[in-house]
GROMACS .gro file of C-alpha atoms in nm:
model
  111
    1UNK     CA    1  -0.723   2.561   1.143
    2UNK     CA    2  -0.573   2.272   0.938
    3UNK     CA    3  -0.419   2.311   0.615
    4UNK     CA    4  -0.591   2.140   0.329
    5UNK     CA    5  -0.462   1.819   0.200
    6UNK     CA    6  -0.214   1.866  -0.071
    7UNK     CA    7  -0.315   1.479  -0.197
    8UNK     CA    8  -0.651   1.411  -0.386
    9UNK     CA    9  -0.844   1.165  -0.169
   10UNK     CA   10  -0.800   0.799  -0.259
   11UNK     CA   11  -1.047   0.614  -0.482
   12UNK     CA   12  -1.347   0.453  -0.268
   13UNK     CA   13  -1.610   0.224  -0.355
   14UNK     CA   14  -1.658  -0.013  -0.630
   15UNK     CA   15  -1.428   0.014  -0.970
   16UNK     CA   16  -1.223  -0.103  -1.176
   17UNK     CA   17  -0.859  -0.269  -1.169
   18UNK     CA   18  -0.631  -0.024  -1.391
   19UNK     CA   19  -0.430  -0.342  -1.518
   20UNK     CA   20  -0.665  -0.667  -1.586
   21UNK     CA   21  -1.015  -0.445  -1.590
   22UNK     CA   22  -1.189  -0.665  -1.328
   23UNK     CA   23  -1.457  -0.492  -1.094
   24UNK     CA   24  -1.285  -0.441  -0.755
   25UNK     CA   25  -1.410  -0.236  -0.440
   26UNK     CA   26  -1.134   0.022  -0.383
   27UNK     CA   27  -1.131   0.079   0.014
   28UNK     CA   28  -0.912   0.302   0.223
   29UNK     CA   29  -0.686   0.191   0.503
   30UNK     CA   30  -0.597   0.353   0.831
   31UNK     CA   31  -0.314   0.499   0.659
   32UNK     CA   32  -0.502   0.681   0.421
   33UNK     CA   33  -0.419   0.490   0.163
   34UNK     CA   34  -0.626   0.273  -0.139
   35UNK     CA   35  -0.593  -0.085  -0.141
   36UNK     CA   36  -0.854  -0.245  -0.401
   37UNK     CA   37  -1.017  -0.570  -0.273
   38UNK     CA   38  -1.237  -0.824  -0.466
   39UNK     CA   39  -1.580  -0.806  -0.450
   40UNK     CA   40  -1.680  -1.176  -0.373
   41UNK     CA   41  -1.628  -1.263   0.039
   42UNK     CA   42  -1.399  -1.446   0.069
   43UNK     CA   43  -1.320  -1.683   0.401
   44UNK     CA   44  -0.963  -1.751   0.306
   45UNK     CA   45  -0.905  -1.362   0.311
   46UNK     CA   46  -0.714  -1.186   0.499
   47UNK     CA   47  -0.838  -0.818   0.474
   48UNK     CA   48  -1.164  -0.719   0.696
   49UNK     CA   49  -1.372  -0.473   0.515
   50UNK     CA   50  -1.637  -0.259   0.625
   51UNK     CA   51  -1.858   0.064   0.456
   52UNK     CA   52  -1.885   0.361   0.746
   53UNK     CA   53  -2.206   0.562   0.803
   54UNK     CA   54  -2.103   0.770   0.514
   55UNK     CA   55  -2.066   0.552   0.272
   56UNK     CA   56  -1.716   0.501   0.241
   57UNK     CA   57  -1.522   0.177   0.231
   58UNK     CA   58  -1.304   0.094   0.487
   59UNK     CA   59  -1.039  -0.169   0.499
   60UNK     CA   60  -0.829  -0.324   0.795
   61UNK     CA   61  -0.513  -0.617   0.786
   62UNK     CA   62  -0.606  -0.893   1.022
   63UNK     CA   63  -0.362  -0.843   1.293
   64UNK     CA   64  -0.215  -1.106   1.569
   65UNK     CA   65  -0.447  -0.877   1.824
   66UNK     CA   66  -0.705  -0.838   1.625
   67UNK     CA   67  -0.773  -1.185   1.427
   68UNK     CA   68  -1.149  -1.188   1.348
   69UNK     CA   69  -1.415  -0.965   1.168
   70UNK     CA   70  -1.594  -0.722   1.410
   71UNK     CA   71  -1.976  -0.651   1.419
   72UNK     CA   72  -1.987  -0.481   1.025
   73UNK     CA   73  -1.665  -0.647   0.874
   74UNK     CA   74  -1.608  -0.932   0.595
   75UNK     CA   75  -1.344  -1.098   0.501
   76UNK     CA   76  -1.229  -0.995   0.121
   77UNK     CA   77  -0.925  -1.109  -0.016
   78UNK     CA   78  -0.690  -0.824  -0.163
   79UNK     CA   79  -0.702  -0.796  -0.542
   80UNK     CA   80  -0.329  -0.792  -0.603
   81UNK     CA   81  -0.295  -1.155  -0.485
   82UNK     CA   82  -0.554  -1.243  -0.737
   83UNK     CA   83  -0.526  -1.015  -1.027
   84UNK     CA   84  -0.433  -1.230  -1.348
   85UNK     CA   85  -0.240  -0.967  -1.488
   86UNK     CA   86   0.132  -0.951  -1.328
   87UNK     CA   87   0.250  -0.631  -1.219
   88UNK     CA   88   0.522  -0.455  -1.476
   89UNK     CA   89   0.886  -0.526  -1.365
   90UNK     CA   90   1.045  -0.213  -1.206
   91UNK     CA   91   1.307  -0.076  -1.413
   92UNK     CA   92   1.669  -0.110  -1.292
   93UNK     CA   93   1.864   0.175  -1.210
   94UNK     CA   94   2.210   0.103  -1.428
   95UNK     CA   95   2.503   0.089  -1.122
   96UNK     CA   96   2.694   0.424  -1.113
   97UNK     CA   97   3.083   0.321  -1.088
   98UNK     CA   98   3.232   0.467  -0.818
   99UNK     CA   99   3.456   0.769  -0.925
  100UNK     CA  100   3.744   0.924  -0.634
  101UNK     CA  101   3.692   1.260  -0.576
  102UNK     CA  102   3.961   1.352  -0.368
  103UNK     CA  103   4.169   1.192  -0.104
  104UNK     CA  104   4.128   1.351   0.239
  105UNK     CA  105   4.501   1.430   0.358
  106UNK     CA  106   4.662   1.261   0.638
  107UNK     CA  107   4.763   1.441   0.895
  108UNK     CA  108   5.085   1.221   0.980
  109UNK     CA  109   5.187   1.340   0.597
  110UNK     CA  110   5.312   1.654   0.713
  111UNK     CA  111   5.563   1.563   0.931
   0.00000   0.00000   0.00000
């Protein structure tokens, strides 16, 4: 019997971007993962997206061996190259110095 995911299942369907508000269609990858796509097609995009028999959205990266929309896929373009609002800056850690702890001893010291 599997154990039950300890992650809450990604977002999936249509919503909203959480920094610029737009409408988006959040879909999940193979990975499991939500990636949030626009909701226009979109020829010039490069993510095929598809809605299962269940109702979920699904999303795939056009791949070198796989370069064109199946039967059900569209091509959507990913909201994050299109979102007007630029992502926050990630904070920089501040550089630790580099304190000696100890010298390891040499064993040609003891001679």
């Amino acid at each position: 019997m599997p154990y039950p995911s300890t992650y809450p299942p990604p977002p999936n369907g249509p919503g909203y971007c959480p920094r610029c508000l737009e409408v988006v269609i959040w879909a999940t990858t193979v990975n499991r993962r939500a990636l949030a796509v626009d909701p226009e097609r979109d020829p010039k995009g490069n993510q095929a997206v598809r809605q299962d028999a269940t109702g979920r959205w699904l999303v795939r990266q056009l791949t070198r061996e796989r370069p064109v929309p199946e039967h059900d896929e569209h091509l959507h373009m990913p909201h994050v190259a299109t979102c007007k609002v630029p992502a926050p800056p990630k904070p920089r850690r501040p550089a630790a110095p580099r304190h000696r702890r100890g010298v390891r001893p040499n064993p040609r010291w003891g001679r």
